[in-house]
Amino acid sequence: MQEPKPLLLLAYLLIEGATPRDRLARLLWPDSSDPRNNLRVSLCKLRGWGVTVTTDGDCLSAEHPSDHRTGGACGAGAGFLRGVELAGVSPELEDWVLGRREELAAQTQETLLREAALVTDRDELLDRAWHLPDAPLPSAGTLARFLSLCRAGTALHGSLREELADLWDGTLPTREPLVQALLAGWLEGGVTWLAGDAAQWRPSLDRVRALLEADGQRVLSLHVPPGVEGQGPAQELEDQLTRACRSAAPRTLTVILTGAAHALAAALPATLAGCPDVRFLVLGGVPAAGEGLILTLPDYCDGVMPGRAAGAERTRTRPAGTPLRALLPGGRGPAGLQRRCGQHRPAHGATGPPRGFLSARPTVRSPTRPDSTLGA
């Protein structure tokens, strides 16, 4: 690209809309002695390319056919403004470009994961989603979704397992991808919906419960009855939680919920607001609005899943090809809860987190707004 500044200017105007001239000049030419003149030159180039540039007072906007609203710029093998030189622009504009790349890559990754959940031969789709350039660093929830679809013994499962072991700060207590997916969903916090046949989820869910309880975590099983209209399901669940917590230690934080899908969807949003430190694993459909983490039951869960071949080489392949710790300020350690919450996360034991781990954390991420927290 011989003229990157006009292209960057066009991309910014198309995506951000009307922008003051002074702001555009500072973003693109922070070190220039006459940035507004540089802006005028680039605007002339845009008009020469057939771009419609309009002025409203001191603000500029542009119109031109593009795929920036559909995410098409980040298809397979593509990337937002990939190959465009960013030298000489402001740090703010560089961060904007990199952030947009990650945003579009995340959309593509989401599309690939949804496609993989609908087919039996999903290995290629999962590999493409995991190795997607510019994809965001994986959270516990992202690992849970990959693991719920991944087969044991594959190279991808080895990478996923290592990433989860980083979050777990130690050796994972199981090699089964589906059990690992549930553990990752538990680490993510909030609500994890288990879509598909509840009977097929049961063996893995029972294994997770046993692991948590062996580590001293308290796990409750509650049922939301059907046939209650309006606020009934939410009130029923709240009453059950209140009774259970009165008879248990205050660090009771994991609840396995069953019930009709419509009753659960009606009950959980209201209950979450009053129980920010409770982790919910829900058997009984998924919410219409998609609130929380949704794990899909894979087709191969009709028997024992194959284990990893003895002596198989373990490879570390991180999305975007960037070492995680090199990206974290101050080398604060692994991704997931610590990186999101910015708090120290104590090491887990052989069967899971140390006693009091969850109750010791003052905040839990909101399942609907990952960048916000639900205060304890």
Short mmCIF file of C-alpha atoms in Angstrom, two decimals:
data_model
loop_
_atom_site.label_atom_id
_atom_site.label_comp_id
_atom_site.label_asym_id
_atom_site.label_seq_id
_atom_site.Cartn_x
_atom_site.Cartn_y
_atom_site.Cartn_z
CA MET A 1 0.00 0.00 0.00
CA GLN A 2 1.73 3.16 -1.28
CA GLU A 3 -0.60 5.66 0.44
CA PRO A 4 -1.66 4.28 3.83
CA LYS A 5 -2.79 7.57 5.39
CA PRO A 6 -5.71 8.19 2.99
CA LEU A 7 -6.83 4.58 3.41
CA LEU A 8 -6.66 4.87 7.21
CA LEU A 9 -8.60 8.11 6.99
CA LEU A 10 -11.28 6.46 4.85
CA ALA A 11 -11.58 3.46 7.18
CA TYR A 12 -11.91 5.67 10.25
CA LEU A 13 -14.58 7.89 8.70
CA LEU A 14 -16.62 4.94 7.41
CA ILE A 15 -16.62 3.19 10.78
CA GLU A 16 -16.66 6.06 13.27
CA GLY A 17 -18.79 8.49 11.28
CA ALA A 18 -18.57 12.28 11.38
CA THR A 19 -15.34 13.39 13.07
CA PRO A 20 -13.86 16.87 13.70
CA ARG A 21 -10.98 17.86 11.42
CA ASP A 22 -8.63 18.58 14.32
CA ARG A 23 -9.16 15.11 15.75
CA LEU A 24 -8.48 13.43 12.40
CA ALA A 25 -5.33 15.51 11.94
CA ARG A 26 -4.02 14.56 15.42
CA LEU A 27 -4.78 10.87 14.90
CA LEU A 28 -3.03 10.55 11.55
CA TRP A 29 -0.23 13.14 11.76
CA PRO A 30 0.65 13.61 15.45
CA ASP A 31 4.20 14.77 14.71
CA SER A 32 3.49 16.99 11.71
CA SER A 33 4.04 20.74 11.84
CA ASP A 34 0.95 21.30 9.64
CA PRO A 35 -1.39 18.32 10.15
CA ARG A 36 -4.45 20.08 8.74
CA ASN A 37 -2.70 20.59 5.42
CA ASN A 38 -1.83 16.89 5.39
CA LEU A 39 -5.51 16.19 6.01
CA ARG A 40 -6.52 18.36 3.03
CA VAL A 41 -4.12 16.45 0.78
CA SER A 42 -5.51 13.09 1.87
CA LEU A 43 -9.10 14.29 1.37
CA CYS A 44 -8.24 15.23 -2.20
CA LYS A 45 -6.88 11.73 -2.76
CA LEU A 46 -10.09 10.22 -1.37
CA ARG A 47 -12.21 12.28 -3.73
CA GLY A 48 -9.94 11.17 -6.57
CA TRP A 49 -10.72 7.56 -5.59
CA GLY A 50 -14.43 8.28 -5.96
CA VAL A 51 -15.17 8.58 -2.25
CA THR A 52 -17.99 10.96 -1.28
CA VAL A 53 -16.69 13.27 1.46
CA THR A 54 -19.14 15.64 3.13
CA THR A 55 -18.62 18.51 5.56
CA ASP A 56 -20.92 19.54 8.40
CA GLY A 57 -19.39 22.51 10.14
CA ASP A 58 -15.92 21.36 11.17
CA CYS A 59 -16.81 17.65 10.98
CA LEU A 60 -16.05 15.33 8.07
CA SER A 61 -17.82 12.14 7.01
CA ALA A 62 -17.44 9.75 4.08
CA GLU A 63 -19.56 7.37 2.03
CA HIS A 64 -18.21 4.52 -0.06
CA PRO A 65 -19.22 0.90 -0.78
CA SER A 66 -17.52 -1.37 1.77
CA ASP A 67 -18.01 -4.50 3.87
CA HIS A 68 -17.05 -2.93 7.18
CA ARG A 69 -20.54 -3.32 8.66
CA THR A 70 -20.90 -7.01 7.79
CA GLY A 71 -17.53 -8.22 9.03
CA GLY A 72 -16.59 -9.33 5.51
CA ALA A 73 -13.22 -7.64 5.84
CA CYS A 74 -12.19 -10.33 8.28
CA GLY A 75 -13.02 -13.46 6.35
CA ALA A 76 -10.77 -16.48 6.11
CA GLY A 77 -7.20 -15.35 5.51
CA ALA A 78 -8.14 -11.68 5.66
CA GLY A 79 -7.63 -9.06 8.34
CA PHE A 80 -8.73 -5.50 8.98
CA LEU A 81 -6.27 -3.21 7.16
CA ARG A 82 -3.70 -6.00 7.17
CA GLY A 83 -0.53 -4.90 5.40
CA VAL A 84 -1.27 -1.19 5.90
CA GLU A 85 1.72 0.61 7.43
CA LEU A 86 0.89 2.23 10.78
CA ALA A 87 4.17 4.10 11.24
CA GLY A 88 3.75 7.78 12.00
CA VAL A 89 0.17 7.59 13.28
CA SER A 90 -0.84 8.29 16.88
CA PRO A 91 -0.86 5.48 19.46
CA GLU A 92 -4.63 6.01 19.76
CA LEU A 93 -5.20 5.30 16.08
CA GLU A 94 -2.90 2.28 16.16
CA ASP A 95 -4.86 0.90 19.12
CA TRP A 96 -8.08 1.53 17.21
CA VAL A 97 -6.86 -0.49 14.22
CA LEU A 98 -5.63 -3.39 16.36
CA GLY A 99 -8.85 -3.36 18.39
CA ARG A 100 -10.96 -3.44 15.25
CA ARG A 101 -8.93 -6.38 13.93
CA GLU A 102 -9.54 -8.28 17.15
CA GLU A 103 -13.24 -7.41 17.14
CA LEU A 104 -13.75 -8.69 13.59
CA ALA A 105 -11.62 -11.76 14.25
CA ALA A 106 -13.78 -12.51 17.29
CA GLN A 107 -16.90 -12.30 15.10
CA THR A 108 -15.36 -14.74 12.64
CA GLN A 109 -14.34 -17.08 15.47
CA GLU A 110 -17.89 -16.99 16.81
CA THR A 111 -19.28 -17.86 13.36
CA LEU A 112 -16.89 -20.80 13.03
CA LEU A 113 -17.79 -22.11 16.49
CA ARG A 114 -21.50 -21.95 15.70
CA GLU A 115 -20.95 -23.78 12.43
CA ALA A 116 -18.86 -26.42 14.22
CA ALA A 117 -21.66 -27.03 16.71
CA LEU A 118 -24.03 -27.98 13.85
CA VAL A 119 -21.89 -30.60 12.12
CA THR A 120 -20.32 -33.94 13.05
CA ASP A 121 -17.04 -33.49 11.15
CA ARG A 122 -16.00 -30.32 12.97
CA ASP A 123 -12.24 -30.70 13.42
CA GLU A 124 -11.26 -28.42 10.55
CA LEU A 125 -13.68 -25.68 11.63
CA LEU A 126 -12.39 -25.81 15.20
CA ASP A 127 -8.76 -25.64 14.03
CA ARG A 128 -9.53 -22.61 11.86
CA ALA A 129 -11.31 -20.88 14.73
CA TRP A 130 -8.47 -21.56 17.18
CA HIS A 131 -5.65 -20.44 14.87
CA LEU A 132 -7.49 -17.40 13.53
CA PRO A 133 -5.08 -14.44 13.21
CA ASP A 134 -5.84 -11.50 15.52
CA ALA A 135 -8.35 -13.50 17.59
CA PRO A 136 -8.59 -12.33 21.20
CA LEU A 137 -6.76 -14.25 23.89
CA PRO A 138 -8.97 -17.08 25.13
CA SER A 139 -11.00 -16.61 28.28
CA ALA A 140 -12.25 -19.54 30.36
CA GLY A 141 -15.59 -19.27 28.56
CA THR A 142 -13.95 -19.47 25.14
CA LEU A 143 -11.98 -22.55 26.22
CA ALA A 144 -15.18 -24.12 27.51
CA ARG A 145 -16.87 -23.75 24.14
CA PHE A 146 -13.92 -25.21 22.25
CA LEU A 147 -13.55 -28.10 24.68
CA SER A 148 -17.24 -28.98 24.53
CA LEU A 149 -16.83 -29.62 20.78
CA CYS A 150 -13.29 -31.01 20.69
CA ARG A 151 -12.32 -34.70 20.55
CA ALA A 152 -9.79 -36.13 22.97
CA GLY A 153 -6.40 -37.05 21.53
CA THR A 154 -6.32 -34.33 18.86
CA ALA A 155 -3.57 -31.72 18.63
CA LEU A 156 -6.17 -29.03 19.29
CA HIS A 157 -7.26 -30.73 22.50
CA GLY A 158 -3.65 -30.71 23.67
CA SER A 159 -3.47 -26.94 23.14
CA LEU A 160 -6.82 -26.33 24.82
CA ARG A 161 -5.84 -28.47 27.78
CA GLU A 162 -2.62 -26.52 28.27
CA GLU A 163 -4.48 -23.20 28.18
CA LEU A 164 -6.98 -24.48 30.75
CA ALA A 165 -4.12 -25.78 32.90
CA ASP A 166 -2.73 -22.23 32.90
CA LEU A 167 -6.03 -20.95 34.27
CA TRP A 168 -6.15 -23.83 36.75
CA ASP A 169 -2.55 -23.11 37.82
CA GLY A 170 -1.73 -26.79 37.92
CA THR A 171 -2.43 -30.26 36.57
CA LEU A 172 -6.00 -30.73 35.41
CA PRO A 173 -7.88 -33.41 37.37
CA THR A 174 -9.37 -34.95 34.22
CA ARG A 175 -8.49 -35.67 30.58
CA GLU A 176 -12.06 -35.77 29.25
CA PRO A 177 -12.77 -32.74 27.03
CA LEU A 178 -16.41 -32.48 28.10
CA VAL A 179 -15.54 -32.51 31.81
CA GLN A 180 -12.78 -29.99 31.12
CA ALA A 181 -15.34 -27.83 29.30
CA LEU A 182 -17.58 -27.84 32.36
CA LEU A 183 -14.64 -26.94 34.61
CA ALA A 184 -13.74 -24.06 32.29
CA GLY A 185 -17.36 -22.89 32.33
CA TRP A 186 -17.30 -23.06 36.12
CA LEU A 187 -14.14 -20.92 36.15
CA GLU A 188 -15.85 -18.41 33.86
CA GLY A 189 -18.56 -17.85 36.45
CA GLY A 190 -22.13 -16.68 36.02
CA VAL A 191 -24.49 -19.05 34.21
CA THR A 192 -23.43 -22.00 32.05
CA TRP A 193 -26.33 -23.42 30.03
CA LEU A 194 -25.96 -27.05 28.98
CA ALA A 195 -27.84 -27.44 25.68
CA GLY A 196 -28.93 -30.82 24.39
CA ASP A 197 -29.88 -34.10 26.03
CA ALA A 198 -29.77 -33.67 29.81
CA ALA A 199 -29.24 -37.41 30.34
CA GLN A 200 -26.06 -37.30 28.25
CA TRP A 201 -24.73 -34.34 30.23
CA ARG A 202 -25.26 -36.13 33.54
CA PRO A 203 -22.10 -38.33 33.66
CA SER A 204 -19.78 -35.37 32.98
CA LEU A 205 -21.74 -33.10 35.32
CA ASP A 206 -21.56 -35.70 38.10
CA ARG A 207 -17.80 -35.95 37.57
CA VAL A 208 -17.43 -32.15 37.89
CA ARG A 209 -19.56 -32.15 41.02
CA ALA A 210 -17.40 -34.86 42.57
CA LEU A 211 -14.23 -32.92 41.77
CA LEU A 212 -15.58 -29.71 43.30
CA GLU A 213 -16.88 -31.42 46.41
CA ALA A 214 -13.62 -33.32 46.87
CA ASP A 215 -11.90 -29.93 47.00
CA GLY A 216 -14.29 -28.66 49.67
CA GLN A 217 -16.61 -26.69 47.39
CA ARG A 218 -20.32 -26.83 48.24
CA VAL A 219 -22.61 -27.83 45.35
CA LEU A 220 -26.40 -27.61 45.48
CA SER A 221 -28.95 -29.25 43.18
CA LEU A 222 -32.16 -27.23 42.77
CA HIS A 223 -35.20 -27.68 40.56
CA VAL A 224 -37.44 -24.93 39.23
CA PRO A 225 -40.95 -26.39 38.87
CA PRO A 226 -42.94 -25.78 35.67
CA GLY A 227 -46.39 -24.29 35.35
CA VAL A 228 -45.73 -21.07 37.28
CA GLU A 229 -46.43 -17.85 35.40
CA GLY A 230 -44.98 -14.34 35.68
CA GLN A 231 -42.42 -13.85 38.44
CA GLY A 232 -43.23 -17.24 39.95
CA PRO A 233 -40.12 -19.12 38.70
CA ALA A 234 -37.78 -16.37 39.89
CA GLN A 235 -39.44 -16.25 43.30
CA GLU A 236 -39.41 -20.04 43.61
CA LEU A 237 -35.70 -20.21 42.79
CA GLU A 238 -34.91 -17.37 45.16
CA ASP A 239 -36.83 -19.11 47.95
CA GLN A 240 -34.97 -22.38 47.32
CA LEU A 241 -31.58 -20.63 47.35
CA THR A 242 -32.46 -18.80 50.55
CA ARG A 243 -33.46 -22.02 52.31
CA ALA A 244 -30.35 -23.84 51.06
CA CYS A 245 -27.95 -21.09 52.11
CA ARG A 246 -29.44 -20.90 55.58
CA SER A 247 -28.57 -24.54 56.14
CA ALA A 248 -25.10 -24.42 54.56
CA ALA A 249 -21.83 -22.58 54.88
CA PRO A 250 -21.82 -19.06 53.38
CA ARG A 251 -19.33 -20.19 50.73
CA THR A 252 -21.96 -22.27 48.93
CA LEU A 253 -21.41 -20.93 45.44
CA THR A 254 -22.23 -23.62 42.85
CA VAL A 255 -25.83 -24.51 41.96
CA ILE A 256 -26.91 -27.20 39.48
CA LEU A 257 -30.33 -26.17 38.18
CA THR A 258 -32.92 -28.28 36.41
CA GLY A 259 -36.38 -27.44 35.14
CA ALA A 260 -38.33 -26.42 32.07
CA ALA A 261 -36.48 -24.05 29.73
CA HIS A 262 -39.06 -21.26 29.98
CA ALA A 263 -39.10 -21.42 33.79
CA LEU A 264 -35.31 -21.30 34.03
CA ALA A 265 -35.03 -18.43 31.55
CA ALA A 266 -37.59 -16.48 33.59
CA ALA A 267 -35.95 -17.26 36.91
CA LEU A 268 -32.24 -16.72 36.33
CA PRO A 269 -31.87 -13.02 35.37
CA ALA A 270 -33.64 -11.82 38.50
CA THR A 271 -31.87 -14.36 40.72
CA LEU A 272 -28.42 -13.47 39.35
CA ALA A 273 -28.84 -9.88 40.47
CA GLY A 274 -29.23 -11.06 44.06
CA CYS A 275 -26.60 -13.83 43.93
CA PRO A 276 -23.53 -12.38 42.20
CA ASP A 277 -21.13 -14.96 43.66
CA VAL A 278 -23.18 -18.02 42.71
CA ARG A 279 -22.13 -20.16 39.77
CA PHE A 280 -25.04 -21.80 37.96
CA LEU A 281 -24.82 -24.94 35.81
CA VAL A 282 -28.21 -25.21 34.09
CA LEU A 283 -29.78 -28.35 32.59
CA GLY A 284 -32.97 -27.50 30.76
CA GLY A 285 -32.56 -25.62 27.50
CA VAL A 286 -31.10 -22.21 26.77
CA PRO A 287 -32.46 -18.67 27.23
CA ALA A 288 -34.03 -16.90 24.26
CA ALA A 289 -31.67 -13.95 24.71
CA GLY A 290 -28.55 -16.14 24.99
CA GLU A 291 -27.65 -14.84 28.44
CA GLY A 292 -24.56 -16.53 29.87
CA LEU A 293 -22.29 -19.22 28.45
CA ILE A 294 -23.93 -21.90 26.28
CA LEU A 295 -22.19 -25.27 25.83
CA THR A 296 -23.34 -27.62 23.09
CA LEU A 297 -23.39 -31.38 23.61
CA PRO A 298 -21.22 -32.95 20.87
CA ASP A 299 -22.32 -35.95 18.83
CA TYR A 300 -19.58 -38.25 20.13
CA CYS A 301 -20.86 -38.30 23.72
CA ASP A 302 -22.55 -41.68 23.35
CA GLY A 303 -19.69 -43.68 24.83
CA VAL A 304 -16.19 -43.43 26.23
CA MET A 305 -14.15 -40.78 24.47
CA PRO A 306 -10.67 -41.78 23.31
CA GLY A 307 -7.75 -40.77 25.46
CA ARG A 308 -4.59 -39.04 24.36
CA ALA A 309 -2.01 -41.36 22.84
CA ALA A 310 0.76 -42.28 25.26
CA GLY A 311 3.88 -40.22 24.72
CA ALA A 312 2.17 -37.91 22.25
CA GLU A 313 4.01 -34.65 21.83
CA ARG A 314 2.41 -31.66 23.48
CA THR A 315 2.46 -28.53 21.39
CA ARG A 316 1.54 -25.02 22.42
CA THR A 317 -0.30 -23.09 19.76
CA ARG A 318 -1.83 -19.84 20.91
CA PRO A 319 -4.38 -17.90 18.88
CA ALA A 320 -2.77 -15.01 16.99
CA GLY A 321 0.61 -16.63 17.63
CA THR A 322 1.49 -14.29 20.49
CA PRO A 323 2.85 -15.43 23.87
CA LEU A 324 0.24 -14.50 26.44
CA ARG A 325 2.52 -13.33 29.21
CA ALA A 326 4.32 -11.00 26.83
CA LEU A 327 1.05 -9.11 26.37
CA LEU A 328 0.07 -8.76 30.02
CA PRO A 329 1.16 -5.62 31.90
CA GLY A 330 3.60 -6.43 34.65
CA GLY A 331 3.65 -10.13 33.80
CA ARG A 332 0.62 -10.79 35.98
CA GLY A 333 0.25 -14.37 34.85
CA PRO A 334 -2.32 -16.39 32.97
CA ALA A 335 -5.45 -15.29 31.15
CA GLY A 336 -9.09 -15.63 32.14
CA LEU A 337 -10.33 -14.50 35.54
CA GLN A 338 -7.10 -12.88 36.68
CA ARG A 339 -6.61 -10.90 33.47
CA ARG A 340 -10.25 -9.83 33.37
CA CYS A 341 -10.61 -8.91 37.04
CA GLY A 342 -7.07 -7.62 37.51
CA GLN A 343 -6.81 -9.40 40.85
CA HIS A 344 -4.45 -12.04 42.18
CA ARG A 345 -5.77 -15.56 41.67
CA PRO A 346 -4.34 -18.12 44.13
CA ALA A 347 -3.11 -21.44 42.83
CA HIS A 348 -5.56 -24.33 42.62
CA GLY A 349 -5.06 -27.65 44.30
CA ALA A 350 -4.87 -31.05 42.64
CA THR A 351 -8.65 -31.31 42.45
CA GLY A 352 -9.53 -27.68 41.95
CA PRO A 353 -9.36 -24.26 43.62
CA PRO A 354 -8.38 -23.84 47.26
CA ARG A 355 -11.04 -23.65 49.89
CA GLY A 356 -12.61 -20.24 50.07
CA PHE A 357 -11.20 -19.28 46.65
CA LEU A 358 -14.45 -17.98 45.19
CA SER A 359 -15.74 -16.36 48.35
CA ALA A 360 -12.39 -14.59 48.73
CA ARG A 361 -12.83 -12.77 45.42
CA PRO A 362 -14.85 -9.55 45.89
CA THR A 363 -16.27 -9.48 42.35
CA VAL A 364 -17.53 -11.85 39.68
CA ARG A 365 -17.82 -10.90 36.01
CA SER A 366 -21.29 -10.29 34.65
CA PRO A 367 -22.29 -13.02 32.14
CA THR A 368 -24.02 -10.45 29.96
CA ARG A 369 -21.38 -7.70 30.17
CA PRO A 370 -17.88 -9.23 30.31
CA ASP A 371 -16.22 -5.88 31.00
CA SER A 372 -18.37 -5.15 34.05
CA THR A 373 -18.63 -6.82 37.44
CA LEU A 374 -21.41 -7.84 39.76
CA GLY A 375 -20.43 -6.44 43.16
CA ALA A 376 -20.43 -8.81 46.09
#
